[in-house]
PDB file of N, CA, C and O in Angstrom:
ATOM      1  N   UNK A  30     257.473 251.958 262.051  1.00  0.00           N
ATOM      2  CA  UNK A  30     257.783 251.006 261.021  1.00  0.00           C
ATOM      3  C   UNK A  30     256.475 250.641 260.329  1.00  0.00           C
ATOM      4  O   UNK A  30     255.456 250.455 260.972  1.00  0.00           O
ATOM      5  N   UNK A  31     256.515 250.542 259.019  1.00  0.00           N
ATOM      6  CA  UNK A  31     255.345 250.141 258.230  1.00  0.00           C
ATOM      7  C   UNK A  31     255.662 248.854 257.483  1.00  0.00           C
ATOM      8  O   UNK A  31     256.673 248.759 256.790  1.00  0.00           O
ATOM      9  N   UNK A  32     254.801 247.863 257.648  1.00  0.00           N
ATOM     10  CA  UNK A  32     254.962 246.583 256.977  1.00  0.00           C
ATOM     11  C   UNK A  32     253.916 246.455 255.876  1.00  0.00           C
ATOM     12  O   UNK A  32     252.726 246.649 256.130  1.00  0.00           O
ATOM     13  N   UNK A  33     254.347 246.147 254.687  1.00  0.00           N
ATOM     14  CA  UNK A  33     253.427 245.883 253.585  1.00  0.00           C
ATOM     15  C   UNK A  33     253.892 244.631 252.871  1.00  0.00           C
ATOM     16  O   UNK A  33     255.049 244.234 252.976  1.00  0.00           O
ATOM     17  N   UNK A  34     252.987 243.994 252.179  1.00  0.00           N
ATOM     18  CA  UNK A  34     253.342 242.799 251.429  1.00  0.00           C
ATOM     19  C   UNK A  34     252.342 241.697 251.652  1.00  0.00           C
ATOM     20  O   UNK A  34     251.193 241.938 252.023  1.00  0.00           O
ATOM     21  N   UNK A  35     252.797 240.473 251.461  1.00  0.00           N
ATOM     22  CA  UNK A  35     251.913 239.320 251.530  1.00  0.00           C
ATOM     23  C   UNK A  35     252.653 238.154 252.183  1.00  0.00           C
ATOM     24  O   UNK A  35     253.815 237.926 251.911  1.00  0.00           O
ATOM     25  N   UNK A  36     251.948 237.426 253.038  1.00  0.00           N
ATOM     26  CA  UNK A  36     252.481 236.220 253.663  1.00  0.00           C
ATOM     27  C   UNK A  36     251.615 235.040 253.254  1.00  0.00           C
ATOM     28  O   UNK A  36     250.478 235.215 252.801  1.00  0.00           O
ATOM     29  N   UNK A  37     252.139 233.838 253.401  1.00  0.00           N
ATOM     30  CA  UNK A  37     251.378 232.641 253.025  1.00  0.00           C
ATOM     31  C   UNK A  37     250.153 232.456 253.915  1.00  0.00           C
ATOM     32  O   UNK A  37     249.052 232.284 253.447  1.00  0.00           O
ATOM     33  N   UNK A  38     250.371 232.447 255.236  1.00  0.00           N
ATOM     34  CA  UNK A  38     249.301 232.147 256.182  1.00  0.00           C
ATOM     35  C   UNK A  38     249.009 233.346 257.077  1.00  0.00           C
ATOM     36  O   UNK A  38     249.920 234.035 257.527  1.00  0.00           O
ATOM     37  N   UNK A  39     247.745 233.558 257.357  1.00  0.00           N
ATOM     38  CA  UNK A  39     247.311 234.698 258.166  1.00  0.00           C
ATOM     39  C   UNK A  39     247.934 234.689 259.558  1.00  0.00           C
ATOM     40  O   UNK A  39     248.245 235.731 260.123  1.00  0.00           O
ATOM     41  N   UNK A  40     248.151 233.498 260.118  1.00  0.00           N
ATOM     42  CA  UNK A  40     248.695 233.393 261.477  1.00  0.00           C
ATOM     43  C   UNK A  40     250.114 233.933 261.591  1.00  0.00           C
ATOM     44  O   UNK A  40     250.600 234.160 262.702  1.00  0.00           O
ATOM     45  N   UNK A  41     250.798 234.151 260.490  1.00  0.00           N
ATOM     46  CA  UNK A  41     252.154 234.698 260.531  1.00  0.00           C
ATOM     47  C   UNK A  41     252.174 236.198 260.827  1.00  0.00           C
ATOM     48  O   UNK A  41     253.173 236.720 261.322  1.00  0.00           O
ATOM     49  N   UNK A  42     251.084 236.890 260.550  1.00  0.00           N
ATOM     50  CA  UNK A  42     251.043 238.345 260.705  1.00  0.00           C
ATOM     51  C   UNK A  42     251.377 238.801 262.125  1.00  0.00           C
ATOM     52  O   UNK A  42     252.263 239.634 262.304  1.00  0.00           O
ATOM     53  N   UNK A  43     250.722 238.269 263.176  1.00  0.00           N
ATOM     54  CA  UNK A  43     251.076 238.738 264.521  1.00  0.00           C
ATOM     55  C   UNK A  43     252.503 238.356 264.934  1.00  0.00           C
ATOM     56  O   UNK A  43     253.147 239.077 265.688  1.00  0.00           O
ATOM     57  N   UNK A  44     253.003 237.249 264.423  1.00  0.00           N
ATOM     58  CA  UNK A  44     254.373 236.838 264.722  1.00  0.00           C
ATOM     59  C   UNK A  44     255.357 237.865 264.155  1.00  0.00           C
ATOM     60  O   UNK A  44     256.290 238.296 264.835  1.00  0.00           O
ATOM     61  N   UNK A  45     255.125 238.268 262.916  1.00  0.00           N
ATOM     62  CA  UNK A  45     255.988 239.258 262.267  1.00  0.00           C
ATOM     63  C   UNK A  45     255.916 240.595 263.008  1.00  0.00           C
ATOM     64  O   UNK A  45     256.936 241.249 263.233  1.00  0.00           O
ATOM     65  N   UNK A  46     254.701 240.991 263.398  1.00  0.00           N
ATOM     66  CA  UNK A  46     254.550 242.247 264.146  1.00  0.00           C
ATOM     67  C   UNK A  46     255.325 242.210 265.458  1.00  0.00           C
ATOM     68  O   UNK A  46     256.022 243.168 265.803  1.00  0.00           O
ATOM     69  N   UNK A  47     255.219 241.104 266.208  1.00  0.00           N
ATOM     70  CA  UNK A  47     255.945 240.985 267.485  1.00  0.00           C
ATOM     71  C   UNK A  47     257.451 241.045 267.271  1.00  0.00           C
ATOM     72  O   UNK A  47     258.171 241.687 268.044  1.00  0.00           O
ATOM     73  N   UNK A  48     257.926 240.376 266.236  1.00  0.00           N
ATOM     74  CA  UNK A  48     259.368 240.414 265.952  1.00  0.00           C
ATOM     75  C   UNK A  48     259.839 241.835 265.656  1.00  0.00           C
ATOM     76  O   UNK A  48     260.888 242.266 266.137  1.00  0.00           O
ATOM     77  N   UNK A  49     259.058 242.560 264.880  1.00  0.00           N
ATOM     78  CA  UNK A  49     259.432 243.939 264.538  1.00  0.00           C
ATOM     79  C   UNK A  49     259.406 244.841 265.761  1.00  0.00           C
ATOM     80  O   UNK A  49     260.282 245.691 265.939  1.00  0.00           O
ATOM     81  N   UNK A  50     258.404 244.671 266.633  1.00  0.00           N
ATOM     82  CA  UNK A  50     258.323 245.489 267.844  1.00  0.00           C
ATOM     83  C   UNK A  50     259.485 245.224 268.792  1.00  0.00           C
ATOM     84  O   UNK A  50     259.841 246.072 269.597  1.00  0.00           O
ATOM     85  N   UNK A  51     260.072 244.034 268.717  1.00  0.00           N
ATOM     86  CA  UNK A  51     261.160 243.681 269.631  1.00  0.00           C
ATOM     87  C   UNK A  51     262.497 244.295 269.216  1.00  0.00           C
ATOM     88  O   UNK A  51     263.466 244.213 269.962  1.00  0.00           O
ATOM     89  N   UNK A  52     262.565 244.924 268.050  1.00  0.00           N
ATOM     90  CA  UNK A  52     263.801 245.551 267.587  1.00  0.00           C
ATOM     91  C   UNK A  52     264.003 246.879 268.312  1.00  0.00           C
ATOM     92  O   UNK A  52     263.085 247.697 268.395  1.00  0.00           O
ATOM     93  N   UNK A  53     265.202 247.071 268.864  1.00  0.00           N
ATOM     94  CA  UNK A  53     265.511 248.329 269.546  1.00  0.00           C
ATOM     95  C   UNK A  53     265.281 249.518 268.622  1.00  0.00           C
ATOM     96  O   UNK A  53     265.693 249.501 267.463  1.00  0.00           O
ATOM     97  N   UNK A  54     264.609 250.543 269.146  1.00  0.00           N
ATOM     98  CA  UNK A  54     264.366 251.760 268.382  1.00  0.00           C
ATOM     99  C   UNK A  54     263.028 251.788 267.665  1.00  0.00           C
ATOM    100  O   UNK A  54     262.571 252.840 267.253  1.00  0.00           O
ATOM    101  N   UNK A  55     262.379 250.640 267.525  1.00  0.00           N
ATOM    102  CA  UNK A  55     261.057 250.617 266.878  1.00  0.00           C
ATOM    103  C   UNK A  55     260.018 251.021 267.914  1.00  0.00           C
ATOM    104  O   UNK A  55     259.905 250.411 268.979  1.00  0.00           O
ATOM    105  N   UNK A  56     259.273 252.072 267.596  1.00  0.00           N
ATOM    106  CA  UNK A  56     258.278 252.603 268.523  1.00  0.00           C
ATOM    107  C   UNK A  56     256.888 252.093 268.162  1.00  0.00           C
ATOM    108  O   UNK A  56     256.130 251.664 269.023  1.00  0.00           O
ATOM    109  N   UNK A  57     256.545 252.136 266.888  1.00  0.00           N
ATOM    110  CA  UNK A  57     255.218 251.755 266.424  1.00  0.00           C
ATOM    111  C   UNK A  57     255.348 250.893 265.181  1.00  0.00           C
ATOM    112  O   UNK A  57     256.210 251.128 264.335  1.00  0.00           O
ATOM    113  N   UNK A  58     254.459 249.901 265.073  1.00  0.00           N
ATOM    114  CA  UNK A  58     254.415 249.058 263.871  1.00  0.00           C
ATOM    115  C   UNK A  58     253.026 249.179 263.270  1.00  0.00           C
ATOM    116  O   UNK A  58     252.023 248.928 263.939  1.00  0.00           O
ATOM    117  N   UNK A  59     252.967 249.600 262.019  1.00  0.00           N
ATOM    118  CA  UNK A  59     251.725 249.628 261.251  1.00  0.00           C
ATOM    119  C   UNK A  59     251.864 248.549 260.193  1.00  0.00           C
ATOM    120  O   UNK A  59     252.899 248.429 259.555  1.00  0.00           O
ATOM    121  N   UNK A  60     250.819 247.762 260.012  1.00  0.00           N
ATOM    122  CA  UNK A  60     250.925 246.716 259.007  1.00  0.00           C
ATOM    123  C   UNK A  60     249.710 246.687 258.100  1.00  0.00           C
ATOM    124  O   UNK A  60     248.594 246.959 258.514  1.00  0.00           O
ATOM    125  N   UNK A  61     249.957 246.361 256.869  1.00  0.00           N
ATOM    126  CA  UNK A  61     248.885 246.105 255.903  1.00  0.00           C
ATOM    127  C   UNK A  61     249.306 244.871 255.095  1.00  0.00           C
ATOM    128  O   UNK A  61     249.469 244.926 253.891  1.00  0.00           O
ATOM    129  N   UNK A  62     249.522 243.790 255.840  1.00  0.00           N
ATOM    130  CA  UNK A  62     249.957 242.539 255.230  1.00  0.00           C
ATOM    131  C   UNK A  62     248.751 241.734 254.761  1.00  0.00           C
ATOM    132  O   UNK A  62     247.788 241.549 255.495  1.00  0.00           O
ATOM    133  N   UNK A  63     248.829 241.261 253.553  1.00  0.00           N
ATOM    134  CA  UNK A  63     247.803 240.363 253.038  1.00  0.00           C
ATOM    135  C   UNK A  63     248.242 238.921 253.282  1.00  0.00           C
ATOM    136  O   UNK A  63     249.355 238.668 253.730  1.00  0.00           O
ATOM    137  N   UNK A  64     247.357 237.995 252.999  1.00  0.00           N
ATOM    138  CA  UNK A  64     247.701 236.586 253.175  1.00  0.00           C
ATOM    139  C   UNK A  64     247.073 235.752 252.062  1.00  0.00           C
ATOM    140  O   UNK A  64     246.041 236.119 251.502  1.00  0.00           O
ATOM    141  N   UNK A  65     247.719 234.645 251.749  1.00  0.00           N
ATOM    142  CA  UNK A  65     247.227 233.754 250.705  1.00  0.00           C
ATOM    143  C   UNK A  65     246.204 232.770 251.250  1.00  0.00           C
ATOM    144  O   UNK A  65     245.310 232.333 250.540  1.00  0.00           O
ATOM    145  N   UNK A  66     246.343 232.409 252.511  1.00  0.00           N
ATOM    146  CA  UNK A  66     245.474 231.398 253.112  1.00  0.00           C
ATOM    147  C   UNK A  66     245.102 231.835 254.522  1.00  0.00           C
ATOM    148  O   UNK A  66     245.965 232.179 255.322  1.00  0.00           O
ATOM    149  N   UNK A  67     243.814 231.810 254.834  1.00  0.00           N
ATOM    150  CA  UNK A  67     243.335 232.172 256.166  1.00  0.00           C
ATOM    151  C   UNK A  67     243.290 230.916 257.026  1.00  0.00           C
ATOM    152  O   UNK A  67     242.304 230.186 257.030  1.00  0.00           O
ATOM    153  N   UNK A  68     244.370 230.662 257.735  1.00  0.00           N
ATOM    154  CA  UNK A  68     244.445 229.477 258.573  1.00  0.00           C
ATOM    155  C   UNK A  68     243.847 229.697 259.961  1.00  0.00           C
ATOM    156  O   UNK A  68     243.832 228.792 260.782  1.00  0.00           O
ATOM    157  N   UNK A  69     243.317 230.874 260.225  1.00  0.00           N
ATOM    158  CA  UNK A  69     242.709 231.162 261.523  1.00  0.00           C
ATOM    159  C   UNK A  69     241.191 231.080 261.502  1.00  0.00           C
ATOM    160  O   UNK A  69     240.581 230.731 262.503  1.00  0.00           O
ATOM    161  N   UNK A  70     240.569 231.409 260.385  1.00  0.00           N
ATOM    162  CA  UNK A  70     239.118 231.487 260.358  1.00  0.00           C
ATOM    163  C   UNK A  70     238.458 230.423 259.511  1.00  0.00           C
ATOM    164  O   UNK A  70     237.375 230.635 259.010  1.00  0.00           O
ATOM    165  N   UNK A  71     239.107 229.269 259.391  1.00  0.00           N
ATOM    166  CA  UNK A  71     238.554 228.275 258.492  1.00  0.00           C
ATOM    167  C   UNK A  71     238.792 226.878 259.040  1.00  0.00           C
ATOM    168  O   UNK A  71     239.804 226.599 259.676  1.00  0.00           O
ATOM    169  N   UNK A  72     237.853 225.991 258.772  1.00  0.00           N
ATOM    170  CA  UNK A  72     238.018 224.591 259.146  1.00  0.00           C
ATOM    171  C   UNK A  72     238.647 223.787 258.009  1.00  0.00           C
ATOM    172  O   UNK A  72     238.852 222.591 258.137  1.00  0.00           O
ATOM    173  N   UNK A  73     238.921 224.455 256.895  1.00  0.00           N
ATOM    174  CA  UNK A  73     239.520 223.763 255.754  1.00  0.00           C
ATOM    175  C   UNK A  73     240.984 223.486 256.004  1.00  0.00           C
ATOM    176  O   UNK A  73     241.657 224.204 256.722  1.00  0.00           O
ATOM    177  N   UNK A  74     241.477 222.434 255.380  1.00  0.00           N
ATOM    178  CA  UNK A  74     242.908 222.151 255.441  1.00  0.00           C
ATOM    179  C   UNK A  74     243.639 223.151 254.569  1.00  0.00           C
ATOM    180  O   UNK A  74     243.084 223.659 253.601  1.00  0.00           O
ATOM    181  N   UNK A  75     244.919 223.430 254.886  1.00  0.00           N
ATOM    182  CA  UNK A  75     245.668 224.353 254.038  1.00  0.00           C
ATOM    183  C   UNK A  75     245.789 223.804 252.620  1.00  0.00           C
ATOM    184  O   UNK A  75     245.741 222.598 252.416  1.00  0.00           O
ATOM    185  N   UNK A  76     245.914 224.702 251.639  1.00  0.00           N
ATOM    186  CA  UNK A  76     246.028 224.230 250.268  1.00  0.00           C
ATOM    187  C   UNK A  76     247.292 223.409 250.080  1.00  0.00           C
ATOM    188  O   UNK A  76     248.339 223.736 250.620  1.00  0.00           O
ATOM    189  N   UNK A  77     247.168 222.320 249.356  1.00  0.00           N
ATOM    190  CA  UNK A  77     248.323 221.493 249.025  1.00  0.00           C
ATOM    191  C   UNK A  77     248.891 222.004 247.719  1.00  0.00           C
ATOM    192  O   UNK A  77     248.149 222.338 246.808  1.00  0.00           O
ATOM    193  N   UNK A  78     250.201 222.107 247.655  1.00  0.00           N
ATOM    194  CA  UNK A  78     250.830 222.607 246.441  1.00  0.00           C
ATOM    195  C   UNK A  78     251.245 221.442 245.569  1.00  0.00           C
ATOM    196  O   UNK A  78     251.859 220.492 246.021  1.00  0.00           O
ATOM    197  N   UNK A  79     250.886 221.539 244.308  1.00  0.00           N
ATOM    198  CA  UNK A  79     251.325 220.522 243.359  1.00  0.00           C
ATOM    199  C   UNK A  79     252.291 221.229 242.432  1.00  0.00           C
ATOM    200  O   UNK A  79     251.951 222.214 241.788  1.00  0.00           O
ATOM    201  N   UNK A  80     253.507 220.764 242.434  1.00  0.00           N
ATOM    202  CA  UNK A  80     254.544 221.400 241.630  1.00  0.00           C
ATOM    203  C   UNK A  80     254.568 220.859 240.213  1.00  0.00           C
ATOM    204  O   UNK A  80     254.127 219.752 239.948  1.00  0.00           O
ATOM    205  N   UNK A  81     255.058 221.661 239.303  1.00  0.00           N
ATOM    206  CA  UNK A  81     255.280 221.203 237.940  1.00  0.00           C
ATOM    207  C   UNK A  81     256.777 221.194 237.738  1.00  0.00           C
ATOM    208  O   UNK A  81     257.415 222.239 237.767  1.00  0.00           O
ATOM    209  N   UNK A  82     257.328 220.023 237.615  1.00  0.00           N
ATOM    210  CA  UNK A  82     258.777 219.821 237.616  1.00  0.00           C
ATOM    211  C   UNK A  82     259.499 220.736 236.633  1.00  0.00           C
ATOM    212  O   UNK A  82     259.148 220.825 235.466  1.00  0.00           O
ATOM    213  N   UNK A  83     260.502 221.419 237.164  1.00  0.00           N
ATOM    214  CA  UNK A  83     261.380 222.212 236.324  1.00  0.00           C
ATOM    215  C   UNK A  83     260.877 223.589 235.927  1.00  0.00           C
ATOM    216  O   UNK A  83     261.625 224.389 235.412  1.00  0.00           O
ATOM    217  N   UNK A  84     259.608 223.907 236.159  1.00  0.00           N
ATOM    218  CA  UNK A  84     259.089 225.195 235.705  1.00  0.00           C
ATOM    219  C   UNK A  84     259.098 226.247 236.805  1.00  0.00           C
ATOM    220  O   UNK A  84     259.011 227.430 236.521  1.00  0.00           O
ATOM    221  N   UNK A  85     259.164 225.779 238.061  1.00  0.00           N
ATOM    222  CA  UNK A  85     259.129 226.726 239.177  1.00  0.00           C
ATOM    223  C   UNK A  85     257.733 227.230 239.483  1.00  0.00           C
ATOM    224  O   UNK A  85     257.535 228.046 240.356  1.00  0.00           O
ATOM    225  N   UNK A  86     256.703 226.745 238.790  1.00  0.00           N
ATOM    226  CA  UNK A  86     255.324 227.163 239.035  1.00  0.00           C
ATOM    227  C   UNK A  86     254.671 226.188 240.001  1.00  0.00           C
ATOM    228  O   UNK A  86     254.861 224.989 239.905  1.00  0.00           O
ATOM    229  N   UNK A  87     253.890 226.731 240.908  1.00  0.00           N
ATOM    230  CA  UNK A  87     253.134 225.896 241.838  1.00  0.00           C
ATOM    231  C   UNK A  87     251.689 226.327 241.810  1.00  0.00           C
ATOM    232  O   UNK A  87     251.386 227.500 241.760  1.00  0.00           O
ATOM    233  N   UNK A  88     250.810 225.374 241.875  1.00  0.00           N
ATOM    234  CA  UNK A  88     249.384 225.652 241.831  1.00  0.00           C
ATOM    235  C   UNK A  88     248.746 225.188 243.132  1.00  0.00           C
ATOM    236  O   UNK A  88     248.875 224.022 243.487  1.00  0.00           O
ATOM    237  N   UNK A  89     248.095 226.108 243.894  1.00  0.00           N
ATOM    238  CA  UNK A  89     247.428 225.664 245.122  1.00  0.00           C
ATOM    239  C   UNK A  89     246.242 224.771 244.788  1.00  0.00           C
ATOM    240  O   UNK A  89     245.519 225.017 243.834  1.00  0.00           O
ATOM    241  N   UNK A  90     246.077 223.723 245.576  1.00  0.00           N
ATOM    242  CA  UNK A  90     244.976 222.792 245.374  1.00  0.00           C
ATOM    243  C   UNK A  90     244.207 222.705 246.691  1.00  0.00           C
ATOM    244  O   UNK A  90     244.780 222.425 247.721  1.00  0.00           O
ATOM    245  N   UNK A  91     242.906 222.964 246.652  1.00  0.00           N
ATOM    246  CA  UNK A  91     242.073 222.874 247.860  1.00  0.00           C
ATOM    247  C   UNK A  91     241.339 221.539 247.866  1.00  0.00           C
ATOM    248  O   UNK A  91     240.808 221.111 246.866  1.00  0.00           O
ATOM    249  N   UNK A  92     241.323 220.929 249.039  1.00  0.00           N
ATOM    250  CA  UNK A  92     240.531 219.705 249.206  1.00  0.00           C
ATOM    251  C   UNK A  92     239.101 220.081 249.542  1.00  0.00           C
ATOM    252  O   UNK A  92     238.867 221.012 250.299  1.00  0.00           O
ATOM    253  N   UNK A  93     238.158 219.355 249.016  1.00  0.00           N
ATOM    254  CA  UNK A  93     236.758 219.619 249.347  1.00  0.00           C
ATOM    255  C   UNK A  93     236.130 218.435 250.022  1.00  0.00           C
ATOM    256  O   UNK A  93     236.619 217.356 249.994  1.00  0.00           O
TER     257      UNK A  93
END
């Protein structure tokens, strides 16, 4: 099985891999998942999303 795409947080990648490996018939999992936020290698808080009402657009905001 090959996984590609993007997840919000880096910590989700191993969870997704374990779930895929637990499926009957899956022998190998290869992944090239990207992430929007590295929640494993940073002391920063996750980005807060500020929504713009009605447009469906969200802008990540980092605290400094």
